[in-house]
């Protein structure tokens, strides 16, 4: 094993900050590598250029260099017909770097993206990606590199595939580095903390970030990663933010400026510092001079109690976690049927409904007799990871299913569950060590479910001994206190709560499957809610429950506020404060329309009626004038489209309420308007807004929809003896259809006025085709039609 | 490399439009909306994030001929000075398409039918931004792939129906990408259906 200054790679990082190399590809481009050529082939054909660059980096102070093999995977080499030469090219390029480094620097076998998205974002299967990386990494390892570096990754799942491949084909330290944009997310939307947690759980020995932005932008991202990382951190910034000028990508930051960020980056927690695009040996020399006086910031000992989805992280303990229980076929024939047919929309709908109602984690159980649970779980994970974007709890009793799920899940999952039985621990602990998920520990030992708290605590202690011996910390565990039905044992809840309290006092996170406790009793929701609140009082960290149960969610929210887990009562106020506000804000029906407060409109109308105002007067003296005022405000650009529509919705609610309860008589017969988006055009949002506003203003609207033939419009107008025909078109080609409609209306001798509108329509165009009027927008259409009919 | 024409397929394109861009589409990006309305829009945007998905296809096509007015891509001659200018330094064209499936797009009209006008306009604006952003993801992915060979896509992209690129050319690019495989159809006016579908062209330079 190579050492630098007597220290092996990972030992070096404990003692010192490691200086890495800078950009190599741009150096080769400056030395004649033209656009569109295979860079790896160019480097092999010009070995002197490559090794000269690498030696200059080492001379400048780099203690580690990367092989020039970033794109030397089968997928990318395949673009040049070199897919069969992966092993040779990696071996030869690695040999050049190993020779150039000698004993002066570590050599990282460089691996990066395949250029394809993995399923379900793209068509590359996860295991195919693992195979592609395994081929490349094993060649690099055999060629004598000192560590594997997976860099410039834009998709967390692809990075995971590379890390898993590396861990499976060699014993070298694995470094995984993502690229974050100026908004601090990867291209596929992963946050720095979620990326760090996910990569560490996949097996990375060092995590970090490189490329895309400059050092200034990276400081907060390093801080975010450091807070959750139980491994060292790498940072390789560009020489400032890239700038495009005359088609060239330029970097403006000088090496002196670059040097000023080294200290902040290291103080934020970077343990390896180098440069990416735009940097050269002068930048690395500057880094090297700066780190001499700096000491490495140590990293946390254990992984945090946190789960990740493809985008974000959810911390256990900081606030209470609701684990949605609905995705489970037990007692759900519709879900069973859908899963058997291989349809996942039912699963998706359940997931999104639970998410909308406040779930933080989704439990996924797709176990069905006779069905392929492994395939169902894989598909469910693929769909939910990109659609629901919440961390998943893998709920299965089959270790093979759990392993497959952990392998393909693009984050850090929760395993539901691992029992304290010796055989179960033996089967699952190796998986827990390998994929580092959090897991639910059931205190059920070889002699069954202990009835007392003391018995369960004894099982927890015994199991934790084995778990700790496997190198797994308490923060990876959620102990299930075991909720049993109180109907069969009245003391059951008391015993369970004792377990929760003991766990809290002894540093274990806890979870309960709340609804089991009320089994066999009426009005279970009250028992469930009370159980939840009592358990939260004992320190419960999470519950597997139904987030669609409003009572449970309201009480969890209140209990969280009372147990100091809702800073500033922010969540409580968000949930309950908003519901109260509109009740007091709208002073009158007119005010409610103007401000779009549809929730209070019924009570305001009731108050007016009780005060002797007639329904007709409410319409004519309150709602219609308010709508006119909204139209005026919109025209004056005081109101914008959302306010216009918000008010329209409130008016719609008011009309609906009046018609249902008071049957008001409208003063005059309704004028009839036929509305259509013309033939060939499929855009109808603008036309739909016109319809909505027209109805509010008392018109009878016959909405023909979109892509409507001219003859249908004319026939309908004739049949209803319409007063107005409103036509919409979005593009110039379909606008021509309007002319045809106008001509046919005239030929048919209809009395209806024709009004036209749409994105490309102008007043001049309206006039040129013989239309009676033009409206620039929905509010304008109402005004114009009103004027036309006066 | 630019001469090859392997079709890239993207079954799920991950992108989350930010509120600012959606509000700009609603014409009120600078307006200070009442807190309650703004909160409602935030809630609808969260719903939209779960409601819409986008899929896409893209491929590099050879540029066979390029003069000031005409561009010949994979055997199809397109007349557009603006497209020719965009591609003047390019060695190939990158044609891409993205679409939100009908099942998702229908949620806009469903909201309108249910009298939820605000939801309909927010969903509509979100979906438009989303499908546009989906193309940004395809471009970013391609740029990442091209970077190591010193190549990149043009900073801008162009779509049929804009500038002097007649919308009739939408059919040419629709066929090149075989957008039918994404369940996208094209009508006699060259409009794509589902409505939230886009095609764009960038250059590889």
Coordinates of C-alpha atoms in Angstrom, one line a residue, chain A residues 291-534:
Chain A
X291 CA -3.2 24.4 3.3
X292 CA 0.2 24.2 5.0
X293 CA -1.1 26.3 7.9
X294 CA -4.5 24.6 8.0
X295 CA -5.6 21.5 10.0
X296 CA -8.3 19.1 8.8
X297 CA -11.7 19.5 10.4
X298 CA -12.7 16.0 11.7
X299 CA -15.9 14.4 10.4
X300 CA -18.7 13.0 12.5
X301 CA -18.3 9.5 13.9
X302 CA -21.6 8.0 12.8
X303 CA -24.2 8.6 10.1
X304 CA -26.9 10.9 11.2
X305 CA -30.5 9.6 11.9
X306 CA -31.7 10.7 8.5
X307 CA -33.3 9.2 5.4
X308 CA -33.0 10.5 1.9
X309 CA -35.1 10.6 -1.2
X310 CA -33.7 11.3 -4.6
X311 CA -33.9 15.0 -3.7
X312 CA -34.0 15.7 0.0
X313 CA -33.3 14.4 3.5
X314 CA -35.6 13.8 6.4
X315 CA -34.1 13.8 9.9
X316 CA -35.4 11.6 12.6
X317 CA -35.6 13.1 16.0
X318 CA -35.3 16.8 15.1
X319 CA -39.0 16.7 14.4
X320 CA -41.6 14.0 14.5
X321 CA -41.8 11.8 11.3
X322 CA -45.1 10.6 9.9
X323 CA -44.6 7.3 8.0
X324 CA -47.5 6.9 5.6
X325 CA -48.9 3.3 6.0
X326 CA -51.4 3.2 3.1
X327 CA -49.3 1.4 0.4
X328 CA -50.1 -2.0 1.7
X329 CA -52.4 -4.5 -0.2
X330 CA -53.8 -6.0 3.0
X331 CA -57.5 -5.3 3.0
X332 CA -57.3 -3.3 -0.2
X333 CA -58.8 -5.3 -3.1
X334 CA -58.4 -2.5 -5.6
X335 CA -54.7 -2.2 -4.9
X336 CA -54.2 -6.0 -5.0
X337 CA -55.9 -6.1 -8.4
X338 CA -53.7 -3.3 -9.7
X339 CA -50.5 -4.8 -8.4
X340 CA -51.3 -8.2 -9.9
X341 CA -51.9 -6.5 -13.2
X342 CA -48.6 -4.7 -12.9
X343 CA -50.3 -1.3 -12.7
X344 CA -48.8 1.3 -10.3
X345 CA -51.2 4.2 -10.7
X346 CA -53.0 3.1 -7.6
X347 CA -49.7 3.1 -5.7
X348 CA -48.9 6.5 -7.0
X349 CA -52.2 8.0 -6.1
X350 CA -51.9 6.6 -2.6
X351 CA -48.4 8.0 -2.3
X352 CA -49.3 11.5 -3.6
X353 CA -52.4 11.7 -1.4
X354 CA -50.3 10.8 1.7
X355 CA -47.6 13.3 0.7
X356 CA -50.2 16.1 0.2
X357 CA -51.6 15.3 3.6
X358 CA -48.2 15.6 5.3
X359 CA -46.4 12.3 5.3
X360 CA -42.7 12.6 5.6
X361 CA -41.8 9.0 4.7
X362 CA -43.8 6.4 2.7
X363 CA -44.0 2.8 3.8
X364 CA -44.1 0.4 0.8
X365 CA -45.4 -3.1 1.2
X366 CA -46.2 -4.9 -2.0
X367 CA -46.2 -8.4 -0.7
X368 CA -49.0 -10.5 -2.4
X369 CA -49.4 -14.3 -2.4
X370 CA -48.4 -15.6 -5.8
X371 CA -47.0 -12.3 -7.1
X372 CA -43.3 -11.5 -7.7
X373 CA -42.7 -9.3 -4.7
X374 CA -39.1 -8.4 -5.8
X375 CA -40.3 -7.1 -9.2
X376 CA -43.2 -5.3 -7.7
X377 CA -41.0 -3.6 -5.1
X378 CA -38.4 -2.6 -7.8
X379 CA -41.1 -1.0 -9.9
X380 CA -42.7 0.7 -7.0
X381 CA -39.4 2.1 -5.9
X382 CA -38.6 3.3 -9.4
X383 CA -42.0 5.1 -9.8
X384 CA -42.2 6.5 -6.3
X385 CA -38.6 7.8 -6.2
X386 CA -39.1 10.1 -9.1
X387 CA -42.8 11.0 -8.5
X388 CA -43.4 11.2 -4.8
X389 CA -39.8 12.1 -3.9
X390 CA -40.2 11.2 -0.2
X391 CA -37.9 8.7 1.5
X392 CA -39.3 5.2 1.4
X393 CA -39.6 2.5 4.1
X394 CA -39.0 -0.9 2.5
X395 CA -41.7 -3.1 4.2
X396 CA -41.0 -6.8 3.5
X397 CA -40.3 -9.9 5.5
X398 CA -38.2 -11.3 2.6
X399 CA -34.5 -10.6 3.0
X400 CA -34.0 -11.0 -0.8
X401 CA -36.6 -8.4 -1.5
X402 CA -35.0 -6.1 1.1
X403 CA -31.6 -6.5 -0.5
X404 CA -32.9 -5.8 -4.0
X405 CA -34.8 -2.8 -2.8
X406 CA -31.8 -1.4 -1.0
X407 CA -29.7 -1.8 -4.1
X408 CA -31.9 0.1 -6.4
X409 CA -33.3 2.7 -4.0
X410 CA -31.7 6.0 -5.0
X411 CA -31.3 7.3 -1.5
X412 CA -31.0 6.1 2.1
X413 CA -34.0 4.0 2.9
X414 CA -35.7 2.7 6.0
X415 CA -36.0 -1.1 6.4
X416 CA -39.2 -2.2 8.0
X417 CA -38.2 -4.4 9.8
X418 CA -35.4 -6.4 11.5
X419 CA -36.4 -8.5 14.5
X420 CA -34.2 -9.4 17.4
X421 CA -34.3 -13.1 16.5
X422 CA -30.8 -14.5 16.0
X423 CA -31.6 -15.9 12.6
X424 CA -33.1 -12.7 11.3
X425 CA -30.2 -10.6 12.6
X426 CA -27.8 -13.0 11.0
X427 CA -29.6 -12.6 7.6
X428 CA -30.1 -8.9 7.7
X429 CA -27.2 -7.3 9.5
X430 CA -24.8 -8.0 6.6
X431 CA -27.2 -6.1 4.3
X432 CA -27.5 -3.3 6.9
X433 CA -23.7 -3.0 7.0
X434 CA -23.4 -3.0 3.3
X435 CA -26.2 -0.5 2.3
X436 CA -26.3 1.4 5.6
X437 CA -30.0 2.0 5.7
X438 CA -31.9 3.0 8.8
X439 CA -34.0 0.1 10.1
X440 CA -36.9 -0.6 12.4
X441 CA -35.8 -3.0 15.2
X442 CA -38.6 -5.2 16.5
X443 CA -37.8 -6.4 20.1
X444 CA -39.1 -9.8 19.3
X445 CA -36.6 -12.5 20.2
X446 CA -36.4 -16.2 19.6
X447 CA -39.0 -16.8 22.4
X448 CA -41.6 -14.6 20.8
X449 CA -43.2 -11.2 21.7
X450 CA -42.4 -10.2 25.3
X451 CA -45.5 -9.1 27.0
X452 CA -43.8 -6.7 29.4
X453 CA -41.7 -3.6 28.8
X454 CA -38.9 -5.2 30.7
X455 CA -38.9 -8.2 28.4
X456 CA -38.8 -6.0 25.3
X457 CA -36.0 -3.8 26.8
X458 CA -34.0 -7.0 27.4
X459 CA -34.4 -7.9 23.7
X460 CA -33.4 -4.5 22.6
X461 CA -30.2 -4.6 24.7
X462 CA -29.3 -8.1 23.4
X463 CA -30.0 -7.1 19.8
X464 CA -28.1 -3.9 20.1
X465 CA -25.0 -5.8 21.3
X466 CA -25.0 -7.7 18.0
X467 CA -25.8 -4.5 16.0
X468 CA -23.1 -2.5 17.6
X469 CA -20.6 -5.3 17.1
X470 CA -21.4 -5.0 13.4
X471 CA -20.3 -1.4 13.6
X472 CA -23.8 0.1 13.4
X473 CA -24.7 3.0 15.6
X474 CA -27.9 3.9 17.5
X475 CA -28.7 6.6 15.0
X476 CA -29.4 4.0 12.3
X477 CA -32.1 2.3 14.4
X478 CA -35.8 3.1 15.1
X479 CA -37.0 0.8 17.9
X480 CA -40.5 -0.4 17.5
X481 CA -42.2 -0.4 20.9
X482 CA -44.7 -2.9 19.6
X483 CA -48.3 -1.7 19.8
X484 CA -50.6 -4.5 20.8
X485 CA -54.4 -4.4 20.9
X486 CA -55.7 -3.0 24.2
X487 CA -58.9 -4.9 23.7
X488 CA -57.2 -8.2 24.4
X489 CA -54.7 -6.8 27.0
X490 CA -55.7 -3.6 28.8
X491 CA -52.1 -3.1 30.0
X492 CA -50.7 -3.3 26.5
X493 CA -50.5 0.5 25.9
X494 CA -48.9 1.1 29.2
X495 CA -46.1 -1.5 28.5
X496 CA -45.5 -0.1 25.1
X497 CA -45.2 3.5 26.4
X498 CA -42.7 2.3 29.0
X499 CA -40.6 0.9 26.2
X500 CA -40.8 4.2 24.3
X501 CA -39.8 6.2 27.4
X502 CA -36.8 3.8 28.1
X503 CA -35.6 4.1 24.5
X504 CA -35.8 7.9 24.6
X505 CA -33.8 8.0 27.9
X506 CA -31.2 5.6 26.4
X507 CA -30.6 7.4 23.1
X508 CA -32.7 5.2 20.8
X509 CA -35.1 6.6 18.3
X510 CA -38.6 5.0 18.4
X511 CA -41.5 4.2 16.1
X512 CA -45.0 2.8 16.7
X513 CA -47.6 1.3 14.3
X514 CA -50.3 3.2 16.1
X515 CA -53.5 1.8 14.7
X516 CA -52.8 -1.8 16.0
X517 CA -53.7 -0.6 19.5
X518 CA -57.4 0.1 18.8
X519 CA -58.1 -3.2 17.1
X520 CA -61.5 -4.6 18.0
X521 CA -62.9 -1.4 19.5
X522 CA -65.4 1.1 18.2
X523 CA -64.4 4.7 17.1
X524 CA -60.8 3.6 16.7
X525 CA -59.7 7.0 15.6
X526 CA -60.0 8.4 19.1
X527 CA -57.9 5.7 20.6
X528 CA -55.4 6.0 17.8
X529 CA -55.1 9.8 18.3
X530 CA -54.9 9.5 22.1
X531 CA -52.2 6.8 21.8
X532 CA -50.2 8.9 19.4
X533 CA -50.2 12.0 21.7
X534 CA -49.3 9.9 24.8

